[in-house]
Coordinates of C-alpha atoms in Angstrom, one line a residue:
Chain W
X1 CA 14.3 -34.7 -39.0
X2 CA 16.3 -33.9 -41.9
X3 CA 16.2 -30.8 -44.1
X4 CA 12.6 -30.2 -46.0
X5 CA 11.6 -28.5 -48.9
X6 CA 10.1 -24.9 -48.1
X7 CA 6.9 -26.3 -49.0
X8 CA 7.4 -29.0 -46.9
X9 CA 8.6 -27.1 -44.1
X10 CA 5.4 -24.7 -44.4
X11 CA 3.1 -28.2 -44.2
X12 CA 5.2 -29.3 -40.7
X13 CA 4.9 -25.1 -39.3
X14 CA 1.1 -25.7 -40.3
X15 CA 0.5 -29.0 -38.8
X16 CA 1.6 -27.3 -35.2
X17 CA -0.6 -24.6 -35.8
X18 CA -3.6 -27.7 -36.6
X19 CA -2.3 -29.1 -33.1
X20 CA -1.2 -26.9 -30.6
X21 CA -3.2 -23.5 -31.7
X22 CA -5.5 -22.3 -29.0
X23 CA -8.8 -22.5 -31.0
X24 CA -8.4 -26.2 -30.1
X25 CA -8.7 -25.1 -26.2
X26 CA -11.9 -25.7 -24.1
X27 CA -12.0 -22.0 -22.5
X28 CA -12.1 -20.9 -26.4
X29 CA -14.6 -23.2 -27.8
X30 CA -16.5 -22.2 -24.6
X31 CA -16.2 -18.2 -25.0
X32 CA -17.8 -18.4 -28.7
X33 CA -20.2 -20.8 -28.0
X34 CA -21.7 -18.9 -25.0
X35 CA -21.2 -21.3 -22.7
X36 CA -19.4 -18.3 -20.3
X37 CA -20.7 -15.6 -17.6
X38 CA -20.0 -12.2 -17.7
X39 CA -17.0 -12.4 -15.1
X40 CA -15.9 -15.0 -17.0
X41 CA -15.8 -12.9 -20.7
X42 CA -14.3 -10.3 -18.5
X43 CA -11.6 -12.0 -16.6
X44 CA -10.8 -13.3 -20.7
X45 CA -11.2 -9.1 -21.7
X46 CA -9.0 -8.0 -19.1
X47 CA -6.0 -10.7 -19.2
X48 CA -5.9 -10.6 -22.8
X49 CA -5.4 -6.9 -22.4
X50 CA -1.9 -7.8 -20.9
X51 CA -1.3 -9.7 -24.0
X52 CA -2.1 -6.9 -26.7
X53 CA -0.7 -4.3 -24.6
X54 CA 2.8 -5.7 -24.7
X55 CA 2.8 -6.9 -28.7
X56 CA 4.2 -3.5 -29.4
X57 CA 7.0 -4.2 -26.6
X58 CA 7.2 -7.8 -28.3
X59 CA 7.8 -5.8 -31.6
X60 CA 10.2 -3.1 -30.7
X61 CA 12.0 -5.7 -29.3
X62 CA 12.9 -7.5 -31.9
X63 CA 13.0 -4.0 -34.4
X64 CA 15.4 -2.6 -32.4
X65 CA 17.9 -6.0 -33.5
X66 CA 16.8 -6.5 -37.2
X67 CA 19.3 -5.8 -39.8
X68 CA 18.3 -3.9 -42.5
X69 CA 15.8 -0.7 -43.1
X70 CA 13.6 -3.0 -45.3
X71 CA 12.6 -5.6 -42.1
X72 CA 12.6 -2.9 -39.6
X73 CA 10.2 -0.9 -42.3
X74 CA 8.1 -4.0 -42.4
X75 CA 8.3 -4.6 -38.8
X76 CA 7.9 -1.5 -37.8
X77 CA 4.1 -1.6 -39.3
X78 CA 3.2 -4.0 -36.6
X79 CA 4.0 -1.3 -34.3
X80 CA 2.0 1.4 -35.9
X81 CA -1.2 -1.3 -36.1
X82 CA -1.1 -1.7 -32.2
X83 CA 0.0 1.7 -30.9
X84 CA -2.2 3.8 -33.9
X85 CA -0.8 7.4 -35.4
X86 CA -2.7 9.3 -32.7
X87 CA -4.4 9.0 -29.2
X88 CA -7.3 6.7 -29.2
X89 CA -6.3 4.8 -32.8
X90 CA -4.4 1.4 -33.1
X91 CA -4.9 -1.9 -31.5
X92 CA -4.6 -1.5 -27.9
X93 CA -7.4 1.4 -27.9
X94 CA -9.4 -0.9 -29.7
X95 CA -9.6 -3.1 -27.4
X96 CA -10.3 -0.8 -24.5
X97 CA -13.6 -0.7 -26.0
X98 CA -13.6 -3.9 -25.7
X99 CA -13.2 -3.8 -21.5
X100 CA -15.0 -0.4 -21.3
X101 CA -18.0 -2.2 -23.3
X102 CA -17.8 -5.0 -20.5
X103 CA -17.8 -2.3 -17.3
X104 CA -14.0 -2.2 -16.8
X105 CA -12.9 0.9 -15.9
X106 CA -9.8 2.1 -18.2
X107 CA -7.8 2.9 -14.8
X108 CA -8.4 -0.7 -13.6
X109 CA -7.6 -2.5 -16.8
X110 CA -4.3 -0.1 -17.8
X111 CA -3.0 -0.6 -13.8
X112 CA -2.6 -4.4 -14.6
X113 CA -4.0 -5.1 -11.0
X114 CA -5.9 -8.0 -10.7
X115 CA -4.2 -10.0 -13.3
X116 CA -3.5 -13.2 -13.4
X117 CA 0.2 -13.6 -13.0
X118 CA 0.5 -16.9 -15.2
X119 CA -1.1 -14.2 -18.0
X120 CA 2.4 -11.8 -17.1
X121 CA 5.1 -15.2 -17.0
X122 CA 3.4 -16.4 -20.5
X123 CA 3.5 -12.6 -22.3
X124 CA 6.7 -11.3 -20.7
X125 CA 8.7 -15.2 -21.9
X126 CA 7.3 -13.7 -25.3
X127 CA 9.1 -10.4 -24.9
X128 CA 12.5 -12.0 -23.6
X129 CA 12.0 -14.9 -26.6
X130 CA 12.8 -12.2 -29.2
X131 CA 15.0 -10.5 -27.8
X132 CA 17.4 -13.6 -26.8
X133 CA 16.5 -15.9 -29.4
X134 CA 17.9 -16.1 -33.3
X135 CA 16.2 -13.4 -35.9
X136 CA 14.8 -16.4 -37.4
X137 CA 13.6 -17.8 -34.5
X138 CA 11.9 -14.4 -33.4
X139 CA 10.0 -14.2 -36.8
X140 CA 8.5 -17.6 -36.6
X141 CA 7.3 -16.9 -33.1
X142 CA 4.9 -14.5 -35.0
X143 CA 3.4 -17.2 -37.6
X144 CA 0.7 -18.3 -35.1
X145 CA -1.0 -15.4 -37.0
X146 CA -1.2 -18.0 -39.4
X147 CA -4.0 -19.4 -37.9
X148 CA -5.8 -16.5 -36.3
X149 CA -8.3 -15.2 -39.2
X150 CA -10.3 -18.4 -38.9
X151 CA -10.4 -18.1 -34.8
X152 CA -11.6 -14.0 -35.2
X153 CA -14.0 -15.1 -37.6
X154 CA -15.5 -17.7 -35.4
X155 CA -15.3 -15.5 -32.0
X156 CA -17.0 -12.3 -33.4
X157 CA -20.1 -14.3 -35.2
X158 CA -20.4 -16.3 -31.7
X159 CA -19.9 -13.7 -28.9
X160 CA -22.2 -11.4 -31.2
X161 CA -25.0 -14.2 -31.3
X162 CA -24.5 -15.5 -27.9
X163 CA -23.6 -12.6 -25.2
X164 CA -26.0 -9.3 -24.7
X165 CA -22.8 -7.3 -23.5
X166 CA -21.5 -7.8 -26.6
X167 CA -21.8 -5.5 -29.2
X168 CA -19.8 -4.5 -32.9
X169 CA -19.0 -1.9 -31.8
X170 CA -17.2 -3.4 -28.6
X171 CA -15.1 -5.9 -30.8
X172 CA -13.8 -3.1 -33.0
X173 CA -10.4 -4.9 -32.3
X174 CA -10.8 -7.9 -34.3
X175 CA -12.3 -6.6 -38.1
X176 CA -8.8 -5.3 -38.7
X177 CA -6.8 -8.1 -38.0
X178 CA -8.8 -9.6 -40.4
X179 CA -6.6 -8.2 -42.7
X180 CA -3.5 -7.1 -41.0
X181 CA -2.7 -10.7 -39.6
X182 CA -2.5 -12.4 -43.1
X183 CA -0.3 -9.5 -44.8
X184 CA 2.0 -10.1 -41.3
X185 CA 1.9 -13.7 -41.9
X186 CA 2.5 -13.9 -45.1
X187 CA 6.0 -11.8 -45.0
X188 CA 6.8 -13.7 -41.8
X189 CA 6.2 -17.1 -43.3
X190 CA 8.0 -16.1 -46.6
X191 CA 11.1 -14.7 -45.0
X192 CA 10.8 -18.7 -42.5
X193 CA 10.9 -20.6 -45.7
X194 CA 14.0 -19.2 -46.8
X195 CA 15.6 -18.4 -44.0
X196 CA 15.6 -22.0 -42.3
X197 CA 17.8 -23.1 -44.7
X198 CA 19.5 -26.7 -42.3
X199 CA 17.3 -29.2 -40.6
X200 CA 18.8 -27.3 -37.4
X201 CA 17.5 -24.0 -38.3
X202 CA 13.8 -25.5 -39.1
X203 CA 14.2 -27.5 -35.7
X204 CA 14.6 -24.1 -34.3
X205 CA 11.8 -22.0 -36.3
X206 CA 9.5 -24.8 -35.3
X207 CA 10.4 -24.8 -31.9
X208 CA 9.6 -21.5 -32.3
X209 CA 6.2 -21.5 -33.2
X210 CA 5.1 -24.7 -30.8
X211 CA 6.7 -22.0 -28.1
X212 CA 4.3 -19.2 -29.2
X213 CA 1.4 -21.9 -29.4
X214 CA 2.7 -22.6 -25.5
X215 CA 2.4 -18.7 -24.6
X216 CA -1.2 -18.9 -26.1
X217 CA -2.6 -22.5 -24.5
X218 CA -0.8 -21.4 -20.6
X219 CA -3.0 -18.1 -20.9
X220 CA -6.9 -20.1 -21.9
X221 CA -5.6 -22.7 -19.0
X222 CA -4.8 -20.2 -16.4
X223 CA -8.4 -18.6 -17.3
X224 CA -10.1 -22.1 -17.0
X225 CA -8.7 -22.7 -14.1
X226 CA -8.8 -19.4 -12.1
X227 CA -12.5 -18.8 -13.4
X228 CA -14.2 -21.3 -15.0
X229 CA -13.0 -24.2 -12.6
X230 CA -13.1 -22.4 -9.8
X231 CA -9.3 -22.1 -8.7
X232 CA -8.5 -17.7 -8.4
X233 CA -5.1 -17.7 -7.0
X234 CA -4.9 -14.9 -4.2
X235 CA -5.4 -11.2 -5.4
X236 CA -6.5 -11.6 -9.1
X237 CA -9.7 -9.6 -10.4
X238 CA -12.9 -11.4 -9.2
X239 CA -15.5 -8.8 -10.6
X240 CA -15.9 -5.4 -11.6
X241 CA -17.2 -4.5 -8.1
X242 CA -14.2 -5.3 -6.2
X243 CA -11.8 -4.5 -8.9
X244 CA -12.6 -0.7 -8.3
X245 CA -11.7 -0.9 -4.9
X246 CA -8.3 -1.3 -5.3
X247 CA -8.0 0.8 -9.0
Chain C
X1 CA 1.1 2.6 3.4
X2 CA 2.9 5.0 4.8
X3 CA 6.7 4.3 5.8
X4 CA 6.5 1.3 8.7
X5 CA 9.5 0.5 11.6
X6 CA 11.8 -2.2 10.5
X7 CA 9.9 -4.1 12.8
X8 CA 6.3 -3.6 11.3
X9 CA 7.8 -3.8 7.9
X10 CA 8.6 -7.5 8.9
X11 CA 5.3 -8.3 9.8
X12 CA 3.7 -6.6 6.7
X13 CA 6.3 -9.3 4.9
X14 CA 5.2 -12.0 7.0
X15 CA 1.9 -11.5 6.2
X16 CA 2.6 -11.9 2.6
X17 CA 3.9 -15.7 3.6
X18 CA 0.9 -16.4 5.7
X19 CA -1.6 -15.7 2.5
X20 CA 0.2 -15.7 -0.4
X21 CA 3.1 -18.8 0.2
X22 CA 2.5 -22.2 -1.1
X23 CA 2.1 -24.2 1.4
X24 CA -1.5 -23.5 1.3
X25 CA -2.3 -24.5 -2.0
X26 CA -4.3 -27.6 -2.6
X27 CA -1.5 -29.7 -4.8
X28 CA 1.1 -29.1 -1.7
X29 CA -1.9 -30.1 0.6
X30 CA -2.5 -33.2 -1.9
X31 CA 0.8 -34.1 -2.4
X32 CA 1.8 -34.1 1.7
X33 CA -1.5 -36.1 2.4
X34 CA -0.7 -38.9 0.2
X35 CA -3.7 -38.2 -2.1
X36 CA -1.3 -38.0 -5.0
X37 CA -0.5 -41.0 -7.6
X38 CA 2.5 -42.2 -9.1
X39 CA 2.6 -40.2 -12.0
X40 CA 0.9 -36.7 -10.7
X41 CA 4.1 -37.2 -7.9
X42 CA 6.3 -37.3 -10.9
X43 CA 4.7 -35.0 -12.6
X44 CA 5.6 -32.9 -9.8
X45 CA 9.4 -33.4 -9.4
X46 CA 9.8 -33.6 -13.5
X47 CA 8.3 -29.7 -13.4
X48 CA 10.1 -28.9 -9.8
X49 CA 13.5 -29.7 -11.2
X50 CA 12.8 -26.6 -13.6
X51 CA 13.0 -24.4 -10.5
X52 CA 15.6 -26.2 -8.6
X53 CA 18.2 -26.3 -11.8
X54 CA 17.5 -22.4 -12.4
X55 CA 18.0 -21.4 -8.8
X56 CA 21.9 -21.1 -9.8
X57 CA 20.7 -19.2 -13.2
X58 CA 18.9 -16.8 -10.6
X59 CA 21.3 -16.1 -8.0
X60 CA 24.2 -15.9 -10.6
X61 CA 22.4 -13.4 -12.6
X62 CA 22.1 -11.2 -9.0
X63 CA 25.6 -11.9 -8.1
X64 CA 26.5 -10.2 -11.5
X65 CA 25.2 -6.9 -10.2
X66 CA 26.1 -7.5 -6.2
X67 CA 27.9 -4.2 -5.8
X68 CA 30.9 -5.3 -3.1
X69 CA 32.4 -8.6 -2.2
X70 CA 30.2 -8.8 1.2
X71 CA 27.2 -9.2 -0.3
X72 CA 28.8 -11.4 -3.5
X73 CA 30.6 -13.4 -0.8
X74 CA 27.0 -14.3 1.0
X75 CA 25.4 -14.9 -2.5
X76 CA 28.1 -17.2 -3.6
X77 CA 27.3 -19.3 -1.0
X78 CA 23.8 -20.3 -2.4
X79 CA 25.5 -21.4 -5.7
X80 CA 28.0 -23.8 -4.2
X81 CA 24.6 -25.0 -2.0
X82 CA 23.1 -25.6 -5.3
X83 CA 25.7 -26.6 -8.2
X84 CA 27.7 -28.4 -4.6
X85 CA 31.9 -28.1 -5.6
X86 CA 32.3 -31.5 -7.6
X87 CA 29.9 -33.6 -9.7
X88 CA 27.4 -35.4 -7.4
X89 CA 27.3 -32.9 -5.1
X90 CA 24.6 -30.3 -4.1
X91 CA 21.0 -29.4 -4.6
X92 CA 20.2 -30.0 -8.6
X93 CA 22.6 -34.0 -8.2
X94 CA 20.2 -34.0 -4.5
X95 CA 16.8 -33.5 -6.8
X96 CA 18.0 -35.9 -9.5
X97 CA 17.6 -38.4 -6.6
X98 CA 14.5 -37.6 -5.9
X99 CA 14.2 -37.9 -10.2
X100 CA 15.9 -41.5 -10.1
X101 CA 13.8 -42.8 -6.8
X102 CA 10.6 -41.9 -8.8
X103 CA 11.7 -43.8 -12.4
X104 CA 12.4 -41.1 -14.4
X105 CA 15.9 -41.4 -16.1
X106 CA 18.5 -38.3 -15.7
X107 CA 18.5 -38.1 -19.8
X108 CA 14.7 -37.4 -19.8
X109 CA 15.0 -35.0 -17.1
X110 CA 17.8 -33.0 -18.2
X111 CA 16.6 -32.2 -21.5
X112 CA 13.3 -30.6 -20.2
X113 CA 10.9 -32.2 -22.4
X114 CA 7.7 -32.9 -21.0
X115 CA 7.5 -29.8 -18.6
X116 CA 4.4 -27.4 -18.6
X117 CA 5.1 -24.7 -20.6
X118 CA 3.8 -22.5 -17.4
X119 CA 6.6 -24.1 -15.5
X120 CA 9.4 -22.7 -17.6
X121 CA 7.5 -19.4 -18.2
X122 CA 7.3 -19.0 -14.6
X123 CA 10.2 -19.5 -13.2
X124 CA 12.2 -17.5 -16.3
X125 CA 10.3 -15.2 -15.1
X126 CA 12.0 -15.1 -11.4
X127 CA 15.6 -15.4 -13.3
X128 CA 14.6 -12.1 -15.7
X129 CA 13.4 -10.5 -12.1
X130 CA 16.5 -10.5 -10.7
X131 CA 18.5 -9.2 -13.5
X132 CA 16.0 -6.0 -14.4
X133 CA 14.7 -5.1 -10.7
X134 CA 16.6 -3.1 -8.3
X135 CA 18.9 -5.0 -5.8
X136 CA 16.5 -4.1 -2.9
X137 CA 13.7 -6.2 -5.2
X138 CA 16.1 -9.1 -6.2
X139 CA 16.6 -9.7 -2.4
X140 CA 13.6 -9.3 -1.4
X141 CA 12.0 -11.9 -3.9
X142 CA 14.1 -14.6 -1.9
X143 CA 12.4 -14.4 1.4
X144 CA 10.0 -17.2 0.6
X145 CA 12.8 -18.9 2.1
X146 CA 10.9 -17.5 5.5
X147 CA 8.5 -19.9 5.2
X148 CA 10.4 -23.3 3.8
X149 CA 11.0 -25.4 6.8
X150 CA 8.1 -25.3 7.5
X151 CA 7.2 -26.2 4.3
X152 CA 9.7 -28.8 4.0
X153 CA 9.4 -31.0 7.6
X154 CA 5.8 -31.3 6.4
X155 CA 6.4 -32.7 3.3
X156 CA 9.4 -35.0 3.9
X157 CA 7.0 -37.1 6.8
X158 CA 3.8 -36.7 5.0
X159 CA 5.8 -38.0 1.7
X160 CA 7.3 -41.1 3.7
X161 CA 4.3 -42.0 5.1
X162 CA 2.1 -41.9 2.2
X163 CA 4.0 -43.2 -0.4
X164 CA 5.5 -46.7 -0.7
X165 CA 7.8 -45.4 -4.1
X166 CA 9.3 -42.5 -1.7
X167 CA 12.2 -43.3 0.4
X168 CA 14.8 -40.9 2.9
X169 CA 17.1 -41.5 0.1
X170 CA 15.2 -40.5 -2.7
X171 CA 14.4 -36.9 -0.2
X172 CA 17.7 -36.0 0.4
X173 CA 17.6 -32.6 -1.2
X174 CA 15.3 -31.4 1.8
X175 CA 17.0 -32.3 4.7
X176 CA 20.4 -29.6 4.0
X177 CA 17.4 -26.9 3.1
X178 CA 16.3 -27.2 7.0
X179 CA 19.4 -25.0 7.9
X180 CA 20.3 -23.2 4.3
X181 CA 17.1 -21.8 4.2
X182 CA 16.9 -20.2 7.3
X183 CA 20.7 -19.5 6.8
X184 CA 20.0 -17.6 3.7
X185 CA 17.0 -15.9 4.7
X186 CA 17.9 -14.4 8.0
X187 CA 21.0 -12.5 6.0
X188 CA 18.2 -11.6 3.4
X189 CA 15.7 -10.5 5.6
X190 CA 18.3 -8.3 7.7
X191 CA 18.9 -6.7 4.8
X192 CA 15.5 -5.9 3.3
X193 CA 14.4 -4.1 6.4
X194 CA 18.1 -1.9 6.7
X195 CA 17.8 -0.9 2.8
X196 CA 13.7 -0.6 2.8
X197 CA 13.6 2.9 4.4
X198 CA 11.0 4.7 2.4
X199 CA 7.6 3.6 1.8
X200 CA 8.4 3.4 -1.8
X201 CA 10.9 1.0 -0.9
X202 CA 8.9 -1.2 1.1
X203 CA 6.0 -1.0 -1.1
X204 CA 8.4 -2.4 -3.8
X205 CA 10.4 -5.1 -1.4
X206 CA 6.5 -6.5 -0.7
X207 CA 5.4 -6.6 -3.9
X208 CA 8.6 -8.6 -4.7
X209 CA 7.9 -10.7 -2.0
X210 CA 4.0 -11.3 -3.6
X211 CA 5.6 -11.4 -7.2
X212 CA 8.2 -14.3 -5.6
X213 CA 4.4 -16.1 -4.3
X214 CA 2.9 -16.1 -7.6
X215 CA 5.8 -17.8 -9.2
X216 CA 5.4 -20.9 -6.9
X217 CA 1.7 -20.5 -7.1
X218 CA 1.7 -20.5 -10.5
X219 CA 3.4 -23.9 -11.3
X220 CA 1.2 -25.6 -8.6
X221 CA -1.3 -24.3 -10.6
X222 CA -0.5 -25.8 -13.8
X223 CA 0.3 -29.2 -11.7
X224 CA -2.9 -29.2 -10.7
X225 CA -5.0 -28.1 -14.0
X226 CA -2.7 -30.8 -15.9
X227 CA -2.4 -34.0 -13.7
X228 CA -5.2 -33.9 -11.1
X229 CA -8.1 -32.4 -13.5
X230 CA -7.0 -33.5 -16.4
X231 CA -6.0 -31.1 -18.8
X232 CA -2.6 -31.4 -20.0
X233 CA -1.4 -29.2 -22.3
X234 CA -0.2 -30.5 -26.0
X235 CA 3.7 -31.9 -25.9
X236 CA 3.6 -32.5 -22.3
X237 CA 4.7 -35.4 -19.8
X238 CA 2.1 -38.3 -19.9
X239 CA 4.1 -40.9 -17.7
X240 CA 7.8 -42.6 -17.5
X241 CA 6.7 -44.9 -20.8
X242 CA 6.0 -42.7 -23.3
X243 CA 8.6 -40.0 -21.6
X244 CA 11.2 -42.3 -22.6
X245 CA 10.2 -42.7 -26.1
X246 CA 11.3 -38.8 -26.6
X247 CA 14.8 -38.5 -24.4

């Protein structure tokens, strides 16, 4: 493909976000619409936990090799969103409400036992992406937030209507992303656009992104088939009961 | 656990094998019993040559931290059994047979389009093992070679019986794994159970061992969600045809 405009660049980031995003995958459309057990919503709680536990490695991965005190500044925000200023605040407490609301004990979740270890390959080849790959290519690994207001939205109206064990109060994780993941996006997309100057360095950003869309879709498909189809591979989490056996 | 015999510790490893190996996962079963097609088999040797071409990756990136020429000597020997000592030679040209037999061209293969995303998060995960664990780990995260021949006699005669588009020819990468493997893992094994003398150690040298499981588990996994139930993931291999369209 040869070199695009920046607004024609954003159109081809955005049309892999309209394919390859993870609201398009079944165990999604099946978590809002209520079509999952309680084990299942679980297994999804406590997985995902890997995931937003390690964004703040993801981040200080790639702060520690950006350039100048204005993008580590910026960067260094995302930090501060999932870690908080004080015990109990930021991102990754919130959603330990999340898993304590669905009978995970804190000791189970935070010991990562019982995980499924596709969920650790996917989220650690995150980590090591931005912390081999170009800047550039690092930063557009982040644009999926791009597309994640319109999932929250979706996820917190449907689990809210459709599960008893889920409460507001419980997805206290996702009402601030409202607003932090477009304020991310928006720098990250902005500093894309004129960084990815060549038809090789949009080839790359873009690359990028259908990556990070990859480290999304492997997670939902390890979940549907581990617990929705029926497939656990040995010693992942297969109920609270159990789980605090070995926590 | 407290701290076993060198003897005991050896069991508590093979143990590991007995539940946690591959051999017992229903796409090995599947693929041995001839109840694979065409393209799931390809499917499988497409995402297999992942593993096979990063094997070198792997046990380069541990010979980089080998601490004396004894134990770099023995590891070298797995990378000429792998990259062989001219073109055509060894494991990866032995796989691209296997590639060739099944009517995918080399181009295709090489350039690693088409495979699961899980694959390649997977098995980057084994080569980033090796380079960030301690040396007792690294070694230890080999001995599934314990349980290959096994493994390996099965496949090659279940594979020439049930298939018409699988030859001897098209299988020569198992046949020099019969005695490598066993080769390889009796040096490994002699060494896990001198250096694991604590039961910190061996607590670590297992989990290796299960973490070493999961990574074969894993892409079997994917295999089996993608090809034999029917979910595969955006961008991925759909058959020879339209695989050829992108190399």
């Amino acid at each position: 493909m040869g070199v695009l405009s920046p607004d024609a660049f954003e159109q081809r980031l955005r049309a892999i976000g309209a394919a390859r995003y993870h609201d398009r995958h079944p165990f999604h459309r099946a978590l809002h619409d209520g079509k999952l057990n309680r084990l299942q919503v679980q297994a999804w709680a406590l997985n995902r936990y890997y995931y937003q536990a390690s964004i703040p490695r993801k981040d200080a991965t790639l702060l520690a090799r950006l350039p100048t005190a204005e993008l580590r500044r910026e960067w260094r925000r995302r930090l501060e969103d999932h870690d908080g200023s004080e015990p109990g605040t930021g991102g990754i407490a919130r959603w330990l409400k999340l898993t304590d609301g669905l009978g995970l004990s804190r000791r189970y979740v935070e010991s990562l036992r019982g995980l499924l270890p596709t969920t650790q390959f996917a989220v650690d080849a995150y980590v090591h992406f931005v912390g081999e790959r170009s800047i550039l290519e690092a930063i557009a690994s982040s644009l999926t937030e791009l597309f994640s207001p319109s999932i929250i939205s979706e996820r917190v109206s449907g689990m809210l209507r459709h599960y008893d064990f889920i409460s507001e109060e419980t997805l206290a994780y996702f009402k601030p992303r409202l607003t932090q993941a477009p304020r991310d996006s928006d720098f990250a997309l902005t500093y894309v656009k004129e960084h990815a100057r060549t038809a090789g360095e949009q080839d790359a950003a873009a690359a990028a992104l259908e990556f990070k869309c990859a480290v999304l879709w492997s997670q939902l498909d390890a979940l549907q088939h581990a617990y929705v189809e029926g497939h656990p591979p040995p010693g992942v989490f297969l109920g609270a009961d159990t789980a605090e056996a070995f926590a």
